PDB file of C-alpha atoms in Angstrom:
ATOM      1  CA  MET A   6     231.017 118.849 191.255  1.00  0.00           C
ATOM      2  CA  LEU A   7     233.330 117.376 188.622  1.00  0.00           C
ATOM      3  CA  PRO A   8     234.249 119.735 185.756  1.00  0.00           C
ATOM      4  CA  TRP A   9     232.642 117.525 183.111  1.00  0.00           C
ATOM      5  CA  LYS A  10     229.385 117.540 185.044  1.00  0.00           C
ATOM      6  CA  ARG A  11     229.391 121.332 185.156  1.00  0.00           C
ATOM      7  CA  ALA A  12     230.033 121.365 181.426  1.00  0.00           C
ATOM      8  CA  LEU A  13     226.965 119.246 180.740  1.00  0.00           C
ATOM      9  CA  ARG A  14     224.553 121.422 182.711  1.00  0.00           C
ATOM     10  CA  PRO A  15     223.611 123.813 179.868  1.00  0.00           C
ATOM     11  CA  LEU A  16     223.072 120.879 177.506  1.00  0.00           C
ATOM     12  CA  ALA A  17     220.928 119.129 180.083  1.00  0.00           C
ATOM     13  CA  ALA A  18     218.856 122.263 180.538  1.00  0.00           C
ATOM     14  CA  LEU A  19     218.297 122.454 176.786  1.00  0.00           C
ATOM     15  CA  LEU A  20     217.106 118.861 176.607  1.00  0.00           C
ATOM     16  CA  LEU A  21     214.962 119.176 179.715  1.00  0.00           C
ATOM     17  CA  THR A  22     213.188 122.137 178.128  1.00  0.00           C
ATOM     18  CA  ALA A  23     212.399 120.052 175.089  1.00  0.00           C
ATOM     19  CA  ALA A  24     211.106 117.237 177.245  1.00  0.00           C
ATOM     20  CA  ALA A  25     209.143 119.435 179.610  1.00  0.00           C
ATOM     21  CA  VAL A  26     206.885 120.882 176.937  1.00  0.00           C
ATOM     22  CA  THR A  27     205.487 117.436 176.232  1.00  0.00           C
ATOM     23  CA  VAL A  28     203.927 117.365 179.728  1.00  0.00           C
ATOM     24  CA  PRO A  29     200.394 118.824 179.867  1.00  0.00           C
ATOM     25  CA  ALA A  30     200.454 122.179 181.622  1.00  0.00           C
ATOM     26  CA  THR A  31     197.762 123.692 183.815  1.00  0.00           C
ATOM     27  CA  THR A  32     199.057 127.253 184.060  1.00  0.00           C
ATOM     28  CA  ALA A  33     196.599 129.812 182.742  1.00  0.00           C
ATOM     29  CA  GLN A  34     197.317 131.468 179.426  1.00  0.00           C
ATOM     30  CA  ALA A  35     198.899 134.886 179.793  1.00  0.00           C
ATOM     31  CA  ALA A  36     196.387 137.625 179.269  1.00  0.00           C
ATOM     32  CA  GLY A  37     196.706 140.214 176.554  1.00  0.00           C
ATOM     33  CA  ALA A  38     198.002 143.642 177.370  1.00  0.00           C
ATOM     34  CA  PRO A  39     195.413 146.235 176.304  1.00  0.00           C
ATOM     35  CA  GLY A  40     194.820 147.313 179.889  1.00  0.00           C
ATOM     36  CA  SER A  41     198.507 147.929 180.471  1.00  0.00           C
ATOM     37  CA  GLY A  42     198.801 150.644 177.861  1.00  0.00           C
ATOM     38  CA  TRP A  43     199.849 148.759 174.763  1.00  0.00           C
ATOM     39  CA  ASN A  44     198.015 146.656 172.145  1.00  0.00           C
ATOM     40  CA  ASP A  45     195.579 149.546 171.926  1.00  0.00           C
ATOM     41  CA  TYR A  46     194.128 149.241 168.430  1.00  0.00           C
ATOM     42  CA  SER A  47     192.584 152.694 168.676  1.00  0.00           C
ATOM     43  CA  CYS A  48     196.076 154.242 168.922  1.00  0.00           C
ATOM     44  CA  LYS A  49     196.969 156.434 165.952  1.00  0.00           C
ATOM     45  CA  PRO A  50     200.649 157.197 165.297  1.00  0.00           C
ATOM     46  CA  SER A  51     201.681 160.816 165.757  1.00  0.00           C
ATOM     47  CA  ALA A  52     203.642 163.021 163.406  1.00  0.00           C
ATOM     48  CA  ALA A  53     206.616 162.643 165.755  1.00  0.00           C
ATOM     49  CA  HIS A  54     206.346 158.842 165.773  1.00  0.00           C
ATOM     50  CA  PRO A  55     204.533 157.896 162.558  1.00  0.00           C
ATOM     51  CA  ARG A  56     205.212 154.162 162.721  1.00  0.00           C
ATOM     52  CA  PRO A  57     203.706 151.729 165.243  1.00  0.00           C
ATOM     53  CA  VAL A  58     206.197 149.531 167.083  1.00  0.00           C
ATOM     54  CA  VAL A  59     205.728 145.761 167.119  1.00  0.00           C
ATOM     55  CA  LEU A  60     207.486 143.918 169.955  1.00  0.00           C
ATOM     56  CA  VAL A  61     208.495 140.299 169.330  1.00  0.00           C
ATOM     57  CA  HIS A  62     209.269 138.194 172.415  1.00  0.00           C
ATOM     58  CA  GLY A  63     211.988 135.598 172.717  1.00  0.00           C
ATOM     59  CA  THR A  64     211.993 131.830 173.128  1.00  0.00           C
ATOM     60  CA  LEU A  65     209.908 130.742 176.124  1.00  0.00           C
ATOM     61  CA  GLY A  66     208.539 134.287 176.375  1.00  0.00           C
ATOM     62  CA  ASN A  67     205.122 135.785 175.703  1.00  0.00           C
ATOM     63  CA  SER A  68     203.567 139.028 174.590  1.00  0.00           C
ATOM     64  CA  VAL A  69     203.160 140.376 178.124  1.00  0.00           C
ATOM     65  CA  ASP A  70     205.991 139.315 180.415  1.00  0.00           C
ATOM     66  CA  ASN A  71     208.779 139.974 177.911  1.00  0.00           C
ATOM     67  CA  TRP A  72     207.693 143.596 177.572  1.00  0.00           C
ATOM     68  CA  LEU A  73     206.668 144.780 181.027  1.00  0.00           C
ATOM     69  CA  GLY A  74     209.664 147.120 180.953  1.00  0.00           C
ATOM     70  CA  LEU A  75     210.107 148.238 177.347  1.00  0.00           C
ATOM     71  CA  ALA A  76     206.460 148.562 176.267  1.00  0.00           C
ATOM     72  CA  PRO A  77     205.553 151.201 178.886  1.00  0.00           C
ATOM     73  CA  TYR A  78     208.918 152.913 178.263  1.00  0.00           C
ATOM     74  CA  LEU A  79     208.008 153.411 174.605  1.00  0.00           C
ATOM     75  CA  LYS A  80     204.342 154.075 175.239  1.00  0.00           C
ATOM     76  CA  VAL A  81     205.035 157.006 177.569  1.00  0.00           C
ATOM     77  CA  ARG A  82     207.306 158.447 174.875  1.00  0.00           C
ATOM     78  CA  GLY A  83     204.416 158.644 172.439  1.00  0.00           C
ATOM     79  CA  TYR A  84     204.661 155.424 170.448  1.00  0.00           C
ATOM     80  CA  CYS A  85     201.778 153.148 169.478  1.00  0.00           C
ATOM     81  CA  VAL A  86     203.061 149.828 170.822  1.00  0.00           C
ATOM     82  CA  PHE A  87     201.882 146.318 170.030  1.00  0.00           C
ATOM     83  CA  SER A  88     203.069 142.819 170.933  1.00  0.00           C
ATOM     84  CA  LEU A  89     202.102 139.348 169.772  1.00  0.00           C
ATOM     85  CA  ASP A  90     202.326 135.763 170.922  1.00  0.00           C
ATOM     86  CA  TYR A  91     203.870 133.393 168.387  1.00  0.00           C
ATOM     87  CA  GLY A  92     205.338 129.920 168.153  1.00  0.00           C
ATOM     88  CA  GLN A  93     202.755 128.351 170.455  1.00  0.00           C
ATOM     89  CA  LEU A  94     202.812 124.596 170.994  1.00  0.00           C
ATOM     90  CA  GLU A  95     199.623 122.675 171.703  1.00  0.00           C
ATOM     91  CA  GLY A  96     199.168 122.062 175.427  1.00  0.00           C
ATOM     92  CA  VAL A  97     201.913 124.511 176.389  1.00  0.00           C
ATOM     93  CA  PRO A  98     200.423 127.764 177.669  1.00  0.00           C
ATOM     94  CA  PHE A  99     202.336 130.886 178.608  1.00  0.00           C
ATOM     95  CA  PHE A 100     205.737 129.736 177.273  1.00  0.00           C
ATOM     96  CA  HIS A 101     205.814 130.508 173.547  1.00  0.00           C
ATOM     97  CA  GLY A 102     208.346 130.927 170.771  1.00  0.00           C
ATOM     98  CA  LEU A 103     208.871 127.174 170.554  1.00  0.00           C
ATOM     99  CA  GLY A 104     207.320 126.381 167.170  1.00  0.00           C
ATOM    100  CA  PRO A 105     209.159 126.355 163.835  1.00  0.00           C
ATOM    101  CA  VAL A 106     210.646 129.732 162.958  1.00  0.00           C
ATOM    102  CA  GLU A 107     209.124 129.671 159.461  1.00  0.00           C
ATOM    103  CA  LYS A 108     205.613 129.354 160.890  1.00  0.00           C
ATOM    104  CA  SER A 109     206.295 131.983 163.528  1.00  0.00           C
ATOM    105  CA  ALA A 110     207.330 134.390 160.772  1.00  0.00           C
ATOM    106  CA  VAL A 111     203.945 133.887 159.106  1.00  0.00           C
ATOM    107  CA  GLN A 112     202.269 134.740 162.430  1.00  0.00           C
ATOM    108  CA  LEU A 113     204.355 137.908 162.604  1.00  0.00           C
ATOM    109  CA  LYS A 114     203.401 138.874 159.058  1.00  0.00           C
ATOM    110  CA  ASP A 115     199.701 138.453 159.839  1.00  0.00           C
ATOM    111  CA  PHE A 116     200.059 140.481 163.039  1.00  0.00           C
ATOM    112  CA  VAL A 117     201.899 143.324 161.304  1.00  0.00           C
ATOM    113  CA  ASP A 118     199.164 143.421 158.661  1.00  0.00           C
ATOM    114  CA  GLU A 119     196.564 143.775 161.431  1.00  0.00           C
ATOM    115  CA  VAL A 120     198.514 146.564 163.116  1.00  0.00           C
ATOM    116  CA  LEU A 121     198.995 148.502 159.897  1.00  0.00           C
ATOM    117  CA  ALA A 122     195.314 148.152 159.006  1.00  0.00           C
ATOM    118  CA  ALA A 123     194.238 149.353 162.461  1.00  0.00           C
ATOM    119  CA  THR A 124     196.644 152.285 162.704  1.00  0.00           C
ATOM    120  CA  GLY A 125     196.567 153.385 159.081  1.00  0.00           C
ATOM    121  CA  ALA A 126     200.357 153.443 158.950  1.00  0.00           C
ATOM    122  CA  ASP A 127     202.301 152.417 155.863  1.00  0.00           C
ATOM    123  CA  GLU A 128     205.165 150.815 157.763  1.00  0.00           C
ATOM    124  CA  THR A 129     206.010 149.555 161.212  1.00  0.00           C
ATOM    125  CA  ASP A 130     209.175 149.246 163.264  1.00  0.00           C
ATOM    126  CA  VAL A 131     209.950 145.883 164.843  1.00  0.00           C
ATOM    127  CA  VAL A 132     211.853 145.343 168.087  1.00  0.00           C
ATOM    128  CA  GLY A 133     212.662 141.794 169.134  1.00  0.00           C
ATOM    129  CA  HIS A 134     214.485 140.035 171.942  1.00  0.00           C
ATOM    130  CA  SER A 135     216.564 136.896 171.342  1.00  0.00           C
ATOM    131  CA  GLN A 136     214.685 134.716 168.819  1.00  0.00           C
ATOM    132  CA  GLY A 137     212.388 137.711 168.432  1.00  0.00           C
ATOM    133  CA  GLY A 138     215.266 139.669 166.942  1.00  0.00           C
ATOM    134  CA  MET A 139     216.186 136.927 164.484  1.00  0.00           C
ATOM    135  CA  MET A 140     212.811 135.490 163.409  1.00  0.00           C
ATOM    136  CA  PRO A 141     211.575 138.780 161.857  1.00  0.00           C
ATOM    137  CA  ARG A 142     214.460 138.572 159.404  1.00  0.00           C
ATOM    138  CA  TYR A 143     212.747 135.532 157.871  1.00  0.00           C
ATOM    139  CA  TYR A 144     209.617 137.628 157.437  1.00  0.00           C
ATOM    140  CA  LEU A 145     211.661 140.443 155.885  1.00  0.00           C
ATOM    141  CA  LYS A 146     213.557 138.177 153.524  1.00  0.00           C
ATOM    142  CA  PHE A 147     210.989 135.612 152.425  1.00  0.00           C
ATOM    143  CA  LEU A 148     207.492 136.906 153.250  1.00  0.00           C
ATOM    144  CA  GLY A 149     207.508 140.425 151.868  1.00  0.00           C
ATOM    145  CA  GLY A 150     208.208 142.108 155.185  1.00  0.00           C
ATOM    146  CA  ALA A 151     210.722 144.553 153.736  1.00  0.00           C
ATOM    147  CA  ALA A 152     207.820 146.493 152.241  1.00  0.00           C
ATOM    148  CA  GLU A 153     206.132 146.805 155.644  1.00  0.00           C
ATOM    149  CA  VAL A 154     209.040 147.297 158.057  1.00  0.00           C
ATOM    150  CA  HIS A 155     211.149 150.431 158.275  1.00  0.00           C
ATOM    151  CA  ALA A 156     213.543 149.303 161.023  1.00  0.00           C
ATOM    152  CA  LEU A 157     214.390 146.102 162.877  1.00  0.00           C
ATOM    153  CA  VAL A 158     216.000 146.373 166.299  1.00  0.00           C
ATOM    154  CA  GLY A 159     217.365 143.136 167.737  1.00  0.00           C
ATOM    155  CA  ILE A 160     218.154 142.894 171.448  1.00  0.00           C
ATOM    156  CA  ALA A 161     220.564 139.968 171.945  1.00  0.00           C
ATOM    157  CA  PRO A 162     219.245 138.346 168.747  1.00  0.00           C
ATOM    158  CA  SER A 163     220.123 134.815 167.686  1.00  0.00           C
ATOM    159  CA  ASN A 164     221.010 135.986 164.180  1.00  0.00           C
ATOM    160  CA  HIS A 165     223.606 133.312 163.521  1.00  0.00           C
ATOM    161  CA  GLY A 166     222.460 130.852 166.136  1.00  0.00           C
ATOM    162  CA  THR A 167     224.067 129.808 169.371  1.00  0.00           C
ATOM    163  CA  ASP A 168     226.488 127.131 170.443  1.00  0.00           C
ATOM    164  CA  LEU A 169     225.630 127.640 174.146  1.00  0.00           C
ATOM    165  CA  ASN A 170     229.311 128.196 174.863  1.00  0.00           C
ATOM    166  CA  GLY A 171     230.146 125.135 172.789  1.00  0.00           C
ATOM    167  CA  PHE A 172     227.727 122.758 174.449  1.00  0.00           C
ATOM    168  CA  THR A 173     225.569 122.182 171.366  1.00  0.00           C
ATOM    169  CA  HIS A 174     228.599 120.426 169.873  1.00  0.00           C
ATOM    170  CA  LEU A 175     227.890 117.646 172.354  1.00  0.00           C
ATOM    171  CA  LEU A 176     224.462 116.859 170.890  1.00  0.00           C
ATOM    172  CA  PRO A 177     225.785 114.190 168.484  1.00  0.00           C
ATOM    173  CA  TYR A 178     227.143 112.279 171.473  1.00  0.00           C
ATOM    174  CA  PHE A 179     223.644 111.868 172.925  1.00  0.00           C
ATOM    175  CA  PRO A 180     221.637 109.600 170.611  1.00  0.00           C
ATOM    176  CA  GLY A 181     218.220 111.033 169.892  1.00  0.00           C
ATOM    177  CA  ALA A 182     218.935 114.412 171.494  1.00  0.00           C
ATOM    178  CA  GLY A 183     218.800 116.312 168.216  1.00  0.00           C
ATOM    179  CA  ASP A 184     215.590 114.564 167.219  1.00  0.00           C
ATOM    180  CA  LEU A 185     214.072 115.409 170.604  1.00  0.00           C
ATOM    181  CA  LEU A 186     214.785 119.090 170.037  1.00  0.00           C
ATOM    182  CA  SER A 187     213.501 119.115 166.468  1.00  0.00           C
ATOM    183  CA  LYS A 188     210.304 117.230 167.271  1.00  0.00           C
ATOM    184  CA  ASN A 189     209.282 118.796 170.567  1.00  0.00           C
ATOM    185  CA  THR A 190     210.775 122.299 170.395  1.00  0.00           C
ATOM    186  CA  PRO A 191     211.530 123.129 166.764  1.00  0.00           C
ATOM    187  CA  ALA A 192     212.573 126.717 167.514  1.00  0.00           C
ATOM    188  CA  LEU A 193     215.373 125.523 169.776  1.00  0.00           C
ATOM    189  CA  ALA A 194     216.715 123.295 167.014  1.00  0.00           C
ATOM    190  CA  ASP A 195     216.348 126.136 164.498  1.00  0.00           C
ATOM    191  CA  GLN A 196     218.553 128.350 166.656  1.00  0.00           C
ATOM    192  CA  VAL A 197     221.474 125.959 167.006  1.00  0.00           C
ATOM    193  CA  THR A 198     224.462 127.255 165.059  1.00  0.00           C
ATOM    194  CA  GLY A 199     224.539 125.746 161.593  1.00  0.00           C
ATOM    195  CA  SER A 200     220.887 124.695 161.501  1.00  0.00           C
ATOM    196  CA  ALA A 201     219.124 124.367 158.157  1.00  0.00           C
ATOM    197  CA  LEU A 202     216.908 127.330 159.045  1.00  0.00           C
ATOM    198  CA  LEU A 203     219.839 129.632 159.784  1.00  0.00           C
ATOM    199  CA  THR A 204     221.740 128.456 156.722  1.00  0.00           C
ATOM    200  CA  LYS A 205     218.760 129.404 154.567  1.00  0.00           C
ATOM    201  CA  LEU A 206     218.187 132.689 156.384  1.00  0.00           C
ATOM    202  CA  ASN A 207     221.772 133.933 156.099  1.00  0.00           C
ATOM    203  CA  ALA A 208     222.522 132.684 152.599  1.00  0.00           C
ATOM    204  CA  GLY A 209     223.186 135.558 150.241  1.00  0.00           C
ATOM    205  CA  GLY A 210     223.628 138.129 152.995  1.00  0.00           C
ATOM    206  CA  ASP A 211     222.226 139.076 156.376  1.00  0.00           C
ATOM    207  CA  THR A 212     220.069 141.998 155.286  1.00  0.00           C
ATOM    208  CA  VAL A 213     217.531 143.079 152.700  1.00  0.00           C
ATOM    209  CA  PRO A 214     217.405 146.508 151.033  1.00  0.00           C
ATOM    210  CA  GLY A 215     215.173 149.196 152.468  1.00  0.00           C
ATOM    211  CA  VAL A 216     215.337 148.178 156.144  1.00  0.00           C
ATOM    212  CA  ARG A 217     217.489 149.761 158.860  1.00  0.00           C
ATOM    213  CA  TYR A 218     218.997 147.220 161.258  1.00  0.00           C
ATOM    214  CA  THR A 219     220.240 147.709 164.797  1.00  0.00           C
ATOM    215  CA  VAL A 220     221.711 144.968 166.973  1.00  0.00           C
ATOM    216  CA  ILE A 221     222.279 145.536 170.700  1.00  0.00           C
ATOM    217  CA  ALA A 222     224.457 142.856 172.300  1.00  0.00           C
ATOM    218  CA  THR A 223     226.000 142.296 175.713  1.00  0.00           C
ATOM    219  CA  ARG A 224     229.379 140.681 176.235  1.00  0.00           C
ATOM    220  CA  TYR A 225     227.870 138.831 179.225  1.00  0.00           C
ATOM    221  CA  ASP A 226     225.333 136.950 177.117  1.00  0.00           C
ATOM    222  CA  GLU A 227     225.272 133.335 178.266  1.00  0.00           C
ATOM    223  CA  VAL A 228     222.495 132.153 175.917  1.00  0.00           C
ATOM    224  CA  VAL A 229     223.338 133.420 172.420  1.00  0.00           C
ATOM    225  CA  THR A 230     227.028 132.641 172.182  1.00  0.00           C
ATOM    226  CA  PRO A 231     229.493 133.724 171.083  1.00  0.00           C
ATOM    227  CA  TRP A 232     227.957 137.139 171.537  1.00  0.00           C
ATOM    228  CA  ARG A 233     229.573 138.522 168.396  1.00  0.00           C
ATOM    229  CA  SER A 234     227.491 136.054 166.375  1.00  0.00           C
ATOM    230  CA  GLN A 235     224.526 138.341 167.064  1.00  0.00           C
ATOM    231  CA  TYR A 236     225.985 141.057 164.842  1.00  0.00           C
ATOM    232  CA  LEU A 237     224.815 141.549 161.272  1.00  0.00           C
ATOM    233  CA  SER A 238     226.782 142.489 158.179  1.00  0.00           C
ATOM    234  CA  GLY A 239     225.490 144.647 155.378  1.00  0.00           C
ATOM    235  CA  PRO A 240     224.320 148.148 154.513  1.00  0.00           C
ATOM    236  CA  ASP A 241     222.145 150.095 156.947  1.00  0.00           C
ATOM    237  CA  VAL A 242     223.387 148.014 159.904  1.00  0.00           C
ATOM    238  CA  ARG A 243     224.441 149.373 163.279  1.00  0.00           C
ATOM    239  CA  ASN A 244     225.928 146.875 165.730  1.00  0.00           C
ATOM    240  CA  VAL A 245     226.094 148.108 169.327  1.00  0.00           C
ATOM    241  CA  LEU A 246     227.836 146.553 172.327  1.00  0.00           C
ATOM    242  CA  LEU A 247     226.074 147.513 175.551  1.00  0.00           C
ATOM    243  CA  GLN A 248     229.339 147.811 177.464  1.00  0.00           C
ATOM    244  CA  ASP A 249     230.587 150.416 174.966  1.00  0.00           C
ATOM    245  CA  LEU A 250     227.654 152.550 176.109  1.00  0.00           C
ATOM    246  CA  CYS A 251     227.963 151.766 179.816  1.00  0.00           C
ATOM    247  CA  PRO A 252     231.084 149.806 180.819  1.00  0.00           C
ATOM    248  CA  VAL A 253     229.714 148.883 184.258  1.00  0.00           C
ATOM    249  CA  ASP A 254     226.472 147.390 182.893  1.00  0.00           C
ATOM    250  CA  LEU A 255     226.648 143.660 183.646  1.00  0.00           C
ATOM    251  CA  SER A 256     223.266 142.707 182.161  1.00  0.00           C
ATOM    252  CA  GLU A 257     223.122 139.261 180.586  1.00  0.00           C
ATOM    253  CA  HIS A 258     220.782 137.786 177.984  1.00  0.00           C
ATOM    254  CA  VAL A 259     217.496 138.000 179.878  1.00  0.00           C
ATOM    255  CA  ALA A 260     218.091 141.320 181.636  1.00  0.00           C
ATOM    256  CA  VAL A 261     218.856 143.243 178.444  1.00  0.00           C
ATOM    257  CA  GLY A 262     215.396 142.498 177.126  1.00  0.00           C
ATOM    258  CA  LEU A 263     213.363 142.692 180.315  1.00  0.00           C
ATOM    259  CA  LEU A 264     214.658 145.514 182.471  1.00  0.00           C
ATOM    260  CA  ASP A 265     217.792 147.293 181.266  1.00  0.00           C
ATOM    261  CA  ARG A 266     216.892 150.953 180.728  1.00  0.00           C
ATOM    262  CA  VAL A 267     220.262 151.685 179.132  1.00  0.00           C
ATOM    263  CA  VAL A 268     219.214 149.230 176.428  1.00  0.00           C
ATOM    264  CA  PHE A 269     215.744 150.795 176.292  1.00  0.00           C
ATOM    265  CA  HIS A 270     217.291 154.210 175.658  1.00  0.00           C
ATOM    266  CA  GLU A 271     219.333 152.815 172.797  1.00  0.00           C
ATOM    267  CA  VAL A 272     216.220 151.145 171.369  1.00  0.00           C
ATOM    268  CA  ALA A 273     214.485 154.537 171.402  1.00  0.00           C
ATOM    269  CA  ASN A 274     217.495 156.034 169.615  1.00  0.00           C
ATOM    270  CA  ALA A 275     217.294 153.336 166.951  1.00  0.00           C
ATOM    271  CA  LEU A 276     213.594 153.979 166.417  1.00  0.00           C
ATOM    272  CA  ASP A 277     214.086 157.734 166.098  1.00  0.00           C
ATOM    273  CA  PRO A 278     217.705 158.467 165.138  1.00  0.00           C
ATOM    274  CA  GLY A 279     216.839 162.040 164.233  1.00  0.00           C
ATOM    275  CA  ARG A 280     216.104 162.753 167.909  1.00  0.00           C
ATOM    276  CA  ALA A 281     218.735 160.441 169.371  1.00  0.00           C
ATOM    277  CA  THR A 282     220.636 161.475 172.474  1.00  0.00           C
ATOM    278  CA  PRO A 283     223.812 159.848 173.812  1.00  0.00           C
ATOM    279  CA  THR A 284     223.231 156.584 175.633  1.00  0.00           C
ATOM    280  CA  THR A 285     225.316 156.355 178.818  1.00  0.00           C
ATOM    281  CA  CYS A 286     225.077 154.736 182.233  1.00  0.00           C
ATOM    282  CA  ALA A 287     222.976 157.736 183.270  1.00  0.00           C
ATOM    283  CA  SER A 288     220.316 156.609 180.792  1.00  0.00           C
ATOM    284  CA  ALA A 289     219.281 154.040 183.377  1.00  0.00           C
ATOM    285  CA  PHE A 290     217.798 156.840 185.499  1.00  0.00           C
ATOM    286  CA  GLU A 291     215.885 158.722 182.794  1.00  0.00           C
TER     287      GLU A 291
END
């Protein structure tokens, strides 16, 4: 294959995703997760873990599949764990996180309010993967979320967007490509480096007072690039590179959110820093 053809493959995949969601789908909607141990609205936070944890999936994810690894990991450690679906597009089941980020943030706010009302807690902790690590920042900054969230943990979050290894710079050379993204998959357009949404979100600083932030990135991320763009600046921020914890961990963007137990251990540390233990390669076997 010619080098220029290889270079266009990520861009083509991005545009095909935008086009694909316009085709009516027949796949059944993903079921909720109460039977799998989380989204249990009768769960009451313990003295050891007084805040419920809300899990926020990434682009093209959903409330179940994105969390088949982390939700049980936290649940067995005594947390009340909840997850939501957001950013749904009409006629597109199962694959969510595609709607405008601003509207998704409103869905998150409403969900957090439901969780707090059900559990009786004053605050929650939020853990998100990819877009799910960035979108809650809109809720914190513009929708009053700072009063309801104690900590935000982002796993490979798109905090400053992505250039897909530079391939989004090619969009202007494909007439109508940007419009296709914005119209059919607004969240993809919102996450392109330099988008209006990200400019608004990051203006005046990355963080808001009163919230602890943790970012866990992998140097092998092929989706949110460059990977250092995931990091936040500001007070009460801890930026973590996975390979500093376990140099031989080769997990990329999807794996860090779905199945990497080294990452899960570091998430648990971020949720309960007072009981944190060192995260190493051995954490994968705990």
